[in-house]
CSV table of C-alpha atoms in Angstrom, one decimal:
chain,number,residue,atom,x,y,z
I,75,MET,CA,124.3,83.5,89.9
I,76,ARG,CA,121.2,85.1,88.5
I,77,ALA,CA,121.3,87.7,91.2
I,78,TYR,CA,124.0,89.4,89.2
I,79,HIS,CA,122.4,89.3,85.8
I,80,ILE,CA,121.0,92.7,86.0
I,81,SER,CA,124.1,94.5,87.3
I,82,LEU,CA,126.2,92.5,84.8
I,83,LEU,CA,123.8,93.6,82.0
I,84,LEU,CA,123.9,97.3,82.9
I,85,TRP,CA,127.6,97.6,83.6
I,86,SER,CA,128.8,95.3,80.8
I,87,ILE,CA,126.9,97.4,78.3
I,88,LEU,CA,128.4,100.5,79.8
I,89,ALA,CA,131.9,99.0,79.6
I,90,VAL,CA,131.5,97.9,76.0
I,91,ASN,CA,130.0,101.3,75.0
I,92,CYS,CA,132.4,103.4,77.0
I,93,GLY,CA,135.6,101.4,76.8
I,94,GLY,CA,136.4,102.2,73.2
I,95,LYS,CA,136.0,98.6,72.1
I,96,SER,CA,134.9,97.8,68.6
I,97,GLY,CA,133.2,94.8,67.1
I,98,LYS,CA,130.0,93.0,68.0
I,99,ALA,CA,128.6,92.6,71.5
I,100,GLU,CA,128.0,89.3,73.0
I,101,ASP,CA,124.9,87.9,71.4
I,102,ALA,CA,122.0,88.0,73.9
I,103,GLY,CA,119.0,87.8,71.7
I,104,GLY,CA,120.4,90.0,69.0
I,105,GLY,CA,123.4,92.2,69.5
I,106,GLY,CA,125.8,93.8,67.1
I,107,GLU,CA,127.0,97.1,65.8
I,108,GLY,CA,124.5,99.8,65.4
I,109,PRO,CA,123.2,103.0,67.0
I,110,GLY,CA,123.7,101.6,70.5
I,111,PHE,CA,127.4,101.6,70.3
I,112,LEU,CA,128.6,105.0,71.6
I,113,ASN,CA,131.8,107.0,71.9
I,114,GLN,CA,133.2,108.0,75.2
I,115,ASP,CA,131.8,111.5,75.0
I,116,SER,CA,128.2,110.2,75.1
I,117,CYS,CA,126.3,111.1,78.2
I,118,PHE,CA,125.3,107.4,78.4
I,119,CYS,CA,128.9,106.8,79.4
I,120,GLN,CA,128.7,109.1,82.4
I,121,ILE,CA,126.3,106.9,84.3
I,122,ASP,CA,129.2,105.1,86.0
I,123,ALA,CA,130.3,108.1,88.0
I,124,GLY,CA,127.4,110.4,87.5
I,125,LYS,CA,126.3,112.7,90.2
I,126,LEU,CA,122.6,112.5,91.1
I,127,GLU,CA,120.8,115.9,91.0
I,128,ASP,CA,119.7,117.2,94.4
I,129,CYS,CA,121.8,114.5,96.1
I,130,SER,CA,125.3,114.5,97.5
I,131,CYS,CA,125.9,111.0,96.1
I,132,THR,CA,127.2,109.5,92.9
I,133,THR,CA,126.2,106.3,91.1
I,134,ASP,CA,129.7,104.9,91.6
I,135,LYS,CA,129.5,105.3,95.3
I,136,ILE,CA,126.1,103.5,95.3
I,137,ARG,CA,127.4,100.7,93.2
I,138,SER,CA,130.4,100.2,95.5
I,139,PHE,CA,128.2,100.2,98.6
I,140,ASN,CA,125.7,97.8,97.0
I,141,THR,CA,128.4,95.3,96.3
I,142,ASP,CA,129.0,95.0,100.0
I,143,ILE,CA,125.4,94.2,101.0
I,144,HIS,CA,124.0,92.5,97.9
I,145,ASN,CA,124.7,88.9,98.9
I,146,LYS,CA,123.5,89.3,102.4
I,147,LEU,CA,120.3,91.0,101.2
I,148,ASN,CA,119.7,88.1,98.8
I,149,GLU,CA,120.0,85.6,101.6
I,150,VAL,CA,117.4,87.5,103.6
I,151,LEU,CA,114.9,87.6,100.7
I,152,HIS,CA,115.2,83.8,100.4
I,153,GLY,CA,113.9,83.3,103.9
I,154,ASP,CA,110.3,82.2,104.5
I,155,TYR,CA,109.4,85.5,106.1
I,156,PHE,CA,110.2,87.4,102.9
I,157,ARG,CA,109.5,85.0,100.0
I,158,TYR,CA,105.7,84.9,100.5
I,159,PHE,CA,103.7,88.0,99.5
I,160,GLN,CA,99.9,88.3,99.6
I,161,VAL,CA,98.1,89.7,96.6
I,162,ASN,CA,94.4,90.0,95.7
I,163,LEU,CA,94.5,89.2,91.9
I,164,ASP,CA,90.7,89.9,91.5
I,165,LYS,CA,90.4,93.4,92.8
I,166,PRO,CA,88.4,95.5,90.2
I,167,CYS,CA,90.1,98.3,88.3
I,168,LYS,CA,88.7,101.7,89.5
I,169,PHE,CA,89.9,103.6,86.5
I,170,TRP,CA,88.3,101.7,83.6
I,171,SER,CA,86.1,98.6,83.3
I,172,ASP,CA,86.3,97.6,79.7
I,173,GLY,CA,88.4,94.5,80.4
I,174,ASP,CA,91.1,95.8,78.0
I,175,GLY,CA,94.4,94.1,77.8
I,176,GLN,CA,94.0,90.8,79.5
I,177,CYS,CA,97.2,88.8,78.8
I,178,GLY,CA,96.6,85.4,77.2
I,179,SER,CA,100.2,84.3,77.4
I,180,LYS,CA,101.0,81.6,79.9
I,181,ASN,CA,104.1,83.6,80.8
I,182,CYS,CA,101.7,86.2,82.3
I,183,ALA,CA,100.2,83.6,84.6
I,184,ILE,CA,101.2,83.2,88.2
I,185,ASP,CA,101.3,80.1,90.4
I,186,THR,CA,99.5,80.8,93.7
I,187,CYS,CA,100.5,78.8,96.8
I,188,PRO,CA,98.1,76.1,98.1
I,189,HIS,CA,97.2,76.8,101.7
I,190,ASP,CA,99.1,73.8,103.0
I,191,GLN,CA,102.3,74.8,101.2
I,192,VAL,CA,102.7,78.1,103.0
I,193,PRO,CA,104.7,77.8,106.2
I,194,GLN,CA,102.4,77.8,109.2
I,195,HIS,CA,104.1,80.7,111.0
I,196,VAL,CA,103.5,82.8,107.8
I,197,ARG,CA,99.8,81.8,107.6
I,198,ASP,CA,99.2,82.4,111.2
I,199,HIS,CA,101.0,85.7,111.5
I,200,LYS,CA,99.0,88.5,113.1
I,201,ASP,CA,100.2,92.1,113.3
I,202,ASP,CA,100.1,93.1,116.9
I,203,PHE,CA,100.4,96.8,117.6
I,204,SER,CA,99.5,96.7,121.2
I,205,LYS,CA,102.0,97.9,123.7
I,206,PRO,CA,103.9,95.3,125.6
I,207,LYS,CA,102.5,94.6,129.1
I,208,SER,CA,105.8,95.3,130.7
I,209,GLU,CA,105.8,98.8,129.1
I,210,GLU,CA,102.3,99.5,130.3
I,211,SER,CA,103.0,98.3,133.8
I,212,THR,CA,106.2,100.2,134.3
I,213,LYS,CA,104.9,103.5,132.9
I,214,GLU,CA,104.4,106.2,135.6
I,215,HIS,CA,101.1,108.0,135.3
I,216,THR,CA,100.6,111.6,136.3
I,217,LEU,CA,97.5,112.5,138.3
I,218,TYR,CA,95.9,114.0,135.2
I,219,GLU,CA,96.5,110.9,133.2
I,220,TYR,CA,95.1,108.7,136.0
I,221,LEU,CA,91.9,110.8,136.2
I,222,GLN,CA,91.6,110.8,132.4
I,223,GLU,CA,91.8,107.0,132.3
I,224,LYS,CA,89.2,106.7,135.1
I,225,TYR,CA,87.0,109.2,133.2
I,226,HIS,CA,87.0,107.0,130.1
I,227,GLU,CA,86.3,103.9,132.2
I,228,PHE,CA,83.2,105.4,133.8
I,229,LEU,CA,81.9,107.4,130.8
I,230,PRO,CA,80.1,104.4,129.2
I,231,MET,CA,78.3,103.7,132.5
I,232,LEU,CA,76.8,107.3,132.5
I,233,GLU,CA,75.6,107.1,128.9
I,234,PRO,CA,72.2,105.3,129.8
I,235,LEU,CA,71.5,108.0,132.4
I,236,ILE,CA,72.2,110.8,129.9
I,237,VAL,CA,69.9,109.2,127.3
I,238,MET,CA,67.1,108.8,129.9
I,239,TRP,CA,67.5,112.4,130.9
I,240,HIS,CA,67.4,113.5,127.3
I,241,ASP,CA,64.2,111.6,126.6
I,242,PHE,CA,62.6,112.7,129.9
I,243,SER,CA,63.3,116.4,129.4
I,244,PHE,CA,61.9,116.4,125.8
I,245,THR,CA,58.8,114.6,126.9
I,246,TYR,CA,57.8,116.2,130.2
I,247,LEU,CA,59.7,119.5,130.6
I,248,PRO,CA,59.3,122.9,129.0
I,249,SER,CA,61.6,123.7,126.0
I,250,THR,CA,63.8,126.0,128.2
I,251,PHE,CA,65.0,122.8,130.0
I,252,HIS,CA,65.7,120.9,126.8
I,253,PRO,CA,69.3,119.9,126.4
I,254,ALA,CA,71.2,121.3,123.5
I,255,GLU,CA,70.6,119.8,120.1
I,256,PRO,CA,73.2,117.2,119.2
I,257,CYS,CA,75.7,118.0,116.4
I,258,LEU,CA,74.4,117.1,113.0
I,259,GLN,CA,77.9,117.0,111.6
I,260,ASP,CA,80.5,114.5,112.7
I,261,PRO,CA,83.3,116.5,114.3
I,262,LEU,CA,85.8,113.6,113.7
I,263,PRO,CA,84.7,112.2,110.3
I,264,GLN,CA,88.1,110.3,109.9
I,265,TYR,CA,87.1,108.1,112.7
I,266,SER,CA,83.7,107.2,111.2
I,267,LYS,CA,85.2,105.3,108.3
I,268,VAL,CA,85.7,102.1,110.3
I,269,ASP,CA,84.0,100.1,113.1
I,270,PRO,CA,85.9,101.1,116.3
I,271,ALA,CA,85.5,97.5,117.5
I,272,LEU,CA,87.8,96.4,114.6
I,273,PRO,CA,91.6,96.2,115.3
I,274,GLU,CA,93.6,99.2,114.5
I,275,SER,CA,95.2,97.5,111.5
I,276,SER,CA,91.9,97.5,109.8
I,277,VAL,CA,91.9,101.3,109.2
I,278,ASP,CA,91.8,101.8,105.5
I,279,LEU,CA,94.5,104.4,105.7
I,280,MET,CA,97.0,102.4,107.7
I,281,ASN,CA,99.4,103.4,105.0
I,282,GLU,CA,98.4,106.7,103.5
I,283,PHE,CA,100.7,106.2,100.5
I,284,CYS,CA,99.4,102.9,99.1
I,285,THR,CA,96.7,100.2,99.5
I,286,LEU,CA,97.5,97.1,101.5
I,287,ASP,CA,95.7,94.0,100.0
I,288,PRO,CA,95.6,91.8,103.2
I,289,LEU,CA,94.0,94.6,105.2
I,290,GLU,CA,91.3,95.3,102.6
I,291,SER,CA,90.3,91.9,101.3
I,292,THR,CA,91.7,89.0,103.4
I,293,GLU,CA,89.3,86.5,101.9
I,294,GLY,CA,90.4,87.3,98.4
I,295,CYS,CA,94.2,87.3,98.9
I,296,ASN,CA,96.6,84.6,97.5
I,297,TYR,CA,100.0,83.8,98.8
I,298,ILE,CA,102.6,84.2,96.1
I,299,ASP,CA,106.0,82.5,96.3
I,300,LEU,CA,108.2,85.2,94.9
I,301,LEU,CA,111.1,82.8,94.3
I,302,ASN,CA,109.0,80.6,92.1
I,303,ASN,CA,107.3,83.4,90.3
I,304,GLU,CA,110.3,85.6,89.3
I,305,GLU,CA,109.9,89.0,87.6
I,306,LYS,CA,110.6,88.6,83.8
I,307,TYR,CA,109.5,89.6,80.4
I,308,THR,CA,106.1,88.1,79.7
I,309,GLY,CA,105.1,89.7,76.3
I,310,TYR,CA,102.6,92.0,78.0
I,311,GLN,CA,103.0,95.1,75.9
I,312,GLY,CA,101.2,97.3,73.3
I,313,LYS,CA,98.2,99.5,74.0
I,314,SER,CA,97.1,97.8,77.2
I,315,ALA,CA,100.5,98.1,78.9
I,316,ALA,CA,101.1,101.6,77.6
I,317,ARG,CA,97.8,102.6,79.1
I,318,ILE,CA,99.1,102.0,82.6
I,319,TRP,CA,102.2,104.1,82.2
I,320,GLY,CA,100.3,106.7,80.2
I,321,LYS,CA,97.9,107.1,83.2
I,322,ILE,CA,100.8,107.4,85.6
I,323,TYR,CA,102.8,110.0,83.6
I,324,GLY,CA,99.8,111.7,82.1
I,325,ASP,CA,97.4,112.1,85.0
I,326,LEU,CA,99.1,111.0,88.3
I,327,CYS,CA,102.4,112.8,88.0
I,328,PHE,CA,103.1,116.4,88.9
I,329,LYS,CA,103.4,118.6,85.8
I,330,PRO,CA,105.2,121.9,85.2
I,331,LYS,CA,102.9,124.8,85.9
I,332,GLU,CA,103.8,126.4,82.6
I,333,THR,CA,104.0,124.8,79.2
I,334,GLY,CA,106.9,122.5,78.6
I,335,ASP,CA,108.1,119.4,80.3
I,336,SER,CA,111.3,120.5,82.1
I,337,LEU,CA,111.8,119.2,85.6
I,338,SER,CA,113.4,122.5,86.5
I,339,ASP,CA,109.9,124.0,86.5
I,340,LEU,CA,108.9,121.7,89.4
I,341,CYS,CA,109.5,122.2,93.1
I,342,LEU,CA,111.8,119.7,94.8
I,343,GLU,CA,108.9,117.6,96.2
I,344,GLU,CA,107.3,117.3,92.7
I,345,LYS,CA,110.6,116.4,91.2
I,346,THR,CA,111.2,113.7,93.8
I,347,PHE,CA,107.8,112.2,93.0
I,348,TYR,CA,108.7,112.0,89.3
I,349,ARG,CA,112.1,110.6,90.0
I,350,ILE,CA,110.6,107.8,92.2
I,351,LEU,CA,108.3,106.8,89.4
I,352,SER,CA,110.9,107.1,86.7
I,353,GLY,CA,113.3,105.0,88.9
I,354,LEU,CA,110.6,102.3,89.3
I,355,HIS,CA,109.9,102.3,85.6
I,356,SER,CA,113.7,102.0,84.8
I,357,SER,CA,114.2,99.3,87.4
I,358,ILE,CA,111.3,97.2,85.9
I,359,THR,CA,112.6,97.7,82.4
I,360,VAL,CA,116.2,96.6,83.3
I,361,HIS,CA,114.8,93.5,85.0
I,362,LEU,CA,112.7,92.6,81.9
I,363,CYS,CA,115.7,93.1,79.6
I,364,SER,CA,117.8,90.9,82.0
I,365,ASN,CA,115.2,88.1,81.9
I,366,TYR,CA,113.9,88.4,78.3
I,367,LEU,CA,112.0,85.8,76.2
I,368,LEU,CA,114.6,85.3,73.5
I,369,GLN,CA,112.9,82.4,71.8
I,370,PRO,CA,109.3,81.3,72.4
I,371,GLU,CA,108.4,77.7,73.2
I,372,ASN,CA,107.9,75.5,70.2
I,373,VAL,CA,105.6,72.6,71.2
I,374,MET,CA,105.7,70.9,67.8
I,375,MET,CA,109.5,70.8,67.8
I,376,ARG,CA,109.6,70.1,71.6
I,377,GLN,CA,111.8,73.2,72.1
I,378,PRO,CA,111.5,74.9,75.5
I,379,PRO,CA,111.4,78.7,75.7
I,380,VAL,CA,114.8,80.4,76.0
I,381,TRP,CA,115.3,83.3,78.5
I,382,GLY,CA,118.3,85.5,78.8
I,383,ARG,CA,119.8,89.0,78.7
I,384,ASN,CA,118.8,91.2,75.7
I,385,LYS,CA,121.4,94.0,75.4
I,386,GLN,CA,119.8,95.2,72.2
I,387,GLU,CA,116.5,95.8,73.9
I,388,PHE,CA,118.3,97.5,76.8
I,389,GLN,CA,120.0,99.9,74.4
I,390,ARG,CA,116.7,100.6,72.6
I,391,ARG,CA,115.2,101.6,75.9
I,392,PHE,CA,118.0,103.8,77.3
I,393,ASP,CA,120.4,104.8,74.4
I,394,PRO,CA,120.5,108.6,74.5
I,395,LYS,CA,120.4,108.7,70.7
I,396,LEU,CA,117.1,106.9,70.8
I,397,THR,CA,115.5,108.6,73.8
I,398,ASN,CA,116.3,112.2,73.1
I,399,ASN,CA,119.1,112.1,75.6
I,400,LYS,CA,116.7,111.1,78.4
I,401,GLY,CA,117.8,107.5,78.8
I,402,PRO,CA,120.8,108.2,81.1
I,403,GLU,CA,118.6,110.3,83.4
I,404,TRP,CA,116.1,107.5,83.6
I,405,LEU,CA,118.8,105.2,84.8
I,406,LYS,CA,120.1,107.7,87.3
I,407,ASN,CA,116.5,107.9,88.8
I,408,MET,CA,116.9,104.2,89.5
I,409,PHE,CA,119.8,105.0,91.8
I,410,TYR,CA,117.7,107.8,93.3
I,411,LEU,CA,115.0,105.3,94.2
I,412,TYR,CA,117.7,103.1,95.7
I,413,LEU,CA,118.8,105.9,98.1
I,414,ILE,CA,115.2,106.5,99.2
I,415,GLU,CA,114.5,102.9,100.1
I,416,LEU,CA,117.9,102.5,101.7
I,417,ARG,CA,117.3,105.5,103.9
I,418,ALA,CA,113.9,104.1,104.9
I,419,ILE,CA,115.4,100.8,105.9
I,420,GLY,CA,118.0,102.6,108.1
I,421,LYS,CA,115.5,104.9,109.7
I,422,ALA,CA,113.2,101.9,110.6
I,423,GLY,CA,116.1,99.8,111.8
I,424,ASN,CA,115.1,99.5,115.4
I,425,LEU,CA,111.6,98.4,114.5
I,426,LEU,CA,112.8,95.9,111.8
I,427,LYS,CA,115.3,94.4,114.2
I,428,SER,CA,112.6,93.8,116.8
I,429,LEU,CA,110.5,91.6,114.5
I,430,ASP,CA,110.3,87.8,114.9
I,431,TYR,CA,111.6,86.3,111.6
I,432,ARG,CA,111.7,82.7,113.1
I,433,ASP,CA,115.2,82.3,111.8
I,434,PRO,CA,118.3,83.6,113.5
I,435,LYS,CA,120.2,83.7,110.1
I,436,ILE,CA,117.5,85.9,108.6
I,437,LEU,CA,117.6,88.3,111.6
I,438,ALA,CA,121.4,88.5,111.4
I,439,GLY,CA,121.1,89.3,107.7
I,440,VAL,CA,118.5,92.0,108.3
I,441,GLU,CA,120.7,93.5,111.1
I,442,HIS,CA,123.7,93.5,108.6
I,443,VAL,CA,121.7,95.4,106.0
I,444,ILE,CA,120.3,97.8,108.6
I,445,GLU,CA,123.8,98.5,110.0
I,446,ALA,CA,125.2,99.2,106.6
I,447,ALA,CA,122.2,101.5,105.7
I,448,THR,CA,122.6,103.4,109.0
I,449,HIS,CA,126.3,104.1,108.4
I,450,PHE,CA,126.0,105.0,104.7
I,451,LYS,CA,127.4,108.5,104.4
I,452,TYR,CA,125.5,109.8,101.5
I,453,HIS,CA,122.0,108.9,102.4
I,454,PHE,CA,118.9,110.6,101.1
I,455,ASP,CA,117.7,113.4,103.4
I,456,GLU,CA,114.0,113.4,103.7
I,457,ASN,CA,114.2,116.6,105.8
I,458,ASP,CA,114.9,118.5,102.5
I,459,LEU,CA,111.2,117.8,101.6
I,460,PHE,CA,108.2,119.5,103.1
I,461,LYS,CA,110.6,121.4,105.4
I,462,SER,CA,108.0,123.4,107.3
I,463,ASP,CA,105.1,122.2,109.3
I,464,GLN,CA,102.8,124.2,107.1
I,465,LEU,CA,104.0,122.3,104.0
I,466,ARG,CA,103.7,119.0,105.9
I,467,ARG,CA,100.1,119.7,106.7
I,468,GLY,CA,99.3,121.5,103.5
I,469,GLU,CA,97.8,120.7,100.1
I,470,LEU,CA,101.0,119.6,98.4
I,471,PHE,CA,101.7,116.9,100.9
I,472,ASP,CA,98.1,115.6,100.7
I,473,GLU,CA,98.4,115.6,96.9
I,474,PHE,CA,101.7,113.8,97.1
I,475,LYS,CA,100.2,111.0,99.2
I,476,GLY,CA,96.9,110.9,97.2
I,477,LYS,CA,98.7,110.6,93.8
I,478,PHE,CA,100.9,107.8,95.0
I,479,ARG,CA,97.9,106.0,96.5
I,480,GLU,CA,96.1,106.2,93.2
I,481,ILE,CA,99.1,104.6,91.5
I,482,SER,CA,98.8,101.7,93.9
I,483,HIS,CA,95.1,101.3,92.9
I,484,LEU,CA,96.3,101.4,89.3
I,485,MET,CA,98.2,98.2,89.8
I,486,ASP,CA,94.8,96.4,89.9
I,487,CYS,CA,94.3,97.4,86.3
I,488,MET,CA,97.1,95.2,84.9
I,489,GLY,CA,96.0,92.4,82.6
I,490,CYS,CA,99.1,90.4,83.3
I,491,GLU,CA,99.1,88.5,86.7
I,492,ARG,CA,102.9,88.4,87.0
I,493,CYS,CA,103.2,92.1,86.2
I,494,LYS,CA,100.4,92.8,88.7
I,495,VAL,CA,102.2,90.9,91.5
I,496,TRP,CA,105.6,92.5,91.0
I,497,GLY,CA,104.0,95.9,90.3
I,498,LYS,CA,102.0,95.7,93.6
I,499,LEU,CA,105.0,94.6,95.5
I,500,GLN,CA,107.3,97.3,94.3
I,501,VAL,CA,104.7,100.1,94.6
I,502,THR,CA,103.9,98.9,98.1
I,503,GLY,CA,107.6,98.9,99.0
I,504,ILE,CA,108.0,102.5,97.9
I,505,GLY,CA,104.8,103.5,99.7
I,506,THR,CA,106.2,101.9,102.8
I,507,ALA,CA,109.5,103.7,102.4
I,508,LEU,CA,107.7,107.0,102.1
I,509,LYS,CA,105.5,106.2,105.1
I,510,ILE,CA,108.7,105.5,107.2
I,511,LEU,CA,110.4,108.8,106.0
I,512,PHE,CA,107.5,111.0,106.9
I,513,THR,CA,106.3,109.3,110.2
I,514,PRO,CA,107.9,110.1,113.5
I,515,PRO,CA,109.9,107.0,114.6
I,516,GLN,CA,107.9,106.7,117.9
I,517,ASP,CA,104.6,106.6,115.9
I,518,LEU,CA,105.7,104.1,113.2
I,519,LYS,CA,103.9,100.8,112.9
I,520,LEU,CA,104.5,98.4,110.0
I,521,THR,CA,102.6,95.3,109.0
I,522,ARG,CA,104.4,92.1,107.8
I,523,HIS,CA,103.0,92.9,104.4
I,524,GLU,CA,104.8,96.3,104.3
I,525,VAL,CA,108.1,94.8,105.6
I,526,VAL,CA,108.1,92.1,103.0
I,527,ALA,CA,107.3,94.7,100.3
I,528,LEU,CA,110.0,97.1,101.5
I,529,LEU,CA,112.9,94.6,101.6
I,530,ASN,CA,111.9,92.9,98.4
I,531,GLY,CA,111.3,96.3,96.6
I,532,PHE,CA,114.8,97.3,97.7
I,533,GLY,CA,116.1,94.0,96.5
I,534,ARG,CA,114.8,94.8,93.0
I,535,VAL,CA,116.8,98.0,92.7
I,536,SER,CA,119.7,96.4,94.4
I,537,ASN,CA,119.8,93.6,91.8
């Protein structure tokens, strides 16, 4: 039943606020009459059927669609393949090193999985990007391709002879016979970042939009059982938490070229970047309001902590009167993020259906979600972004990728372990979605880590 807490929280508040009802709201950690109770003319009341800017979809259509897939998606995320996520909790923060903001509350702590409690097929999983033998054997080669393969086979055998000739000519022959000086500058520097003997998955930019902990620090990664370490309010707040969002919105977001903060001054690609981050921020905030610490534990009185929905906190975060009319747009950005991740799942459908989930029920659930995503009429169209090849290869696209990758690094700076796990998972999920949208389907390769993050990240906004 908890799967519906967030949607119940959001839509029950809208129903109370927009339905013309009077009196006090249901008490969930402090409700009642006050500035959060709005009339029907308030823009807060237009979320239910609000049209998303730069999209052909409305929030009402998304909500109706989500109702059809939510239960099946939840079943998928309870399977072993998706419930275990790898995180390096000890990666240093690259932005500041003063140790500010370490959360001392036990609510911030996370329970890592002992090695023997992680299913063996999850522990032993290896991402294999090699082509199937059947595909290689049946492929017809042209004469040029055949000669090219043979050239690469015999080239290493010639290298010792070339080196011997080079040494001989410099030692015994006049300078006119010396071979040309070797290049001092690496013509392909991007291939010098890794040992070519390492598997392809070890390339540091396997995902150009975000970091992938298991590929960068296998020895330092812990398995986290996401079902036993749910996302909830931990008390991590104040200066240290604000520092993270301040860095995101202050330094890592695109800003209007002129003075002011209007999104209309940004191009579509820059606005999309902002809406993704705003949607993530809104989604996290809604989850925290849905699973809020209403009453701390009292050891002396033997009273356990009380968790529940906090409507008053939700209204404080999104009420237009308290947010300079920005709250409803922040909520709409959550739906915008939903469309982006849904589109990515549909576009990567063939790849996702080809994976071995070790459970036919999980595969059937994944296929159900993919089928629904593929046939959704109002999907996000990534072709509207970076339309020309010049834009796709240009500075703006590189900046788009670079900024989001920096945000994934920023997740290492969180002083709250629980926040770090769910922050990394959701940022990796978005990074994977962006990778799918901007990679030709025939070139797309995904690690298990990315697949787990993508589906769980979508599950967050679906909830």
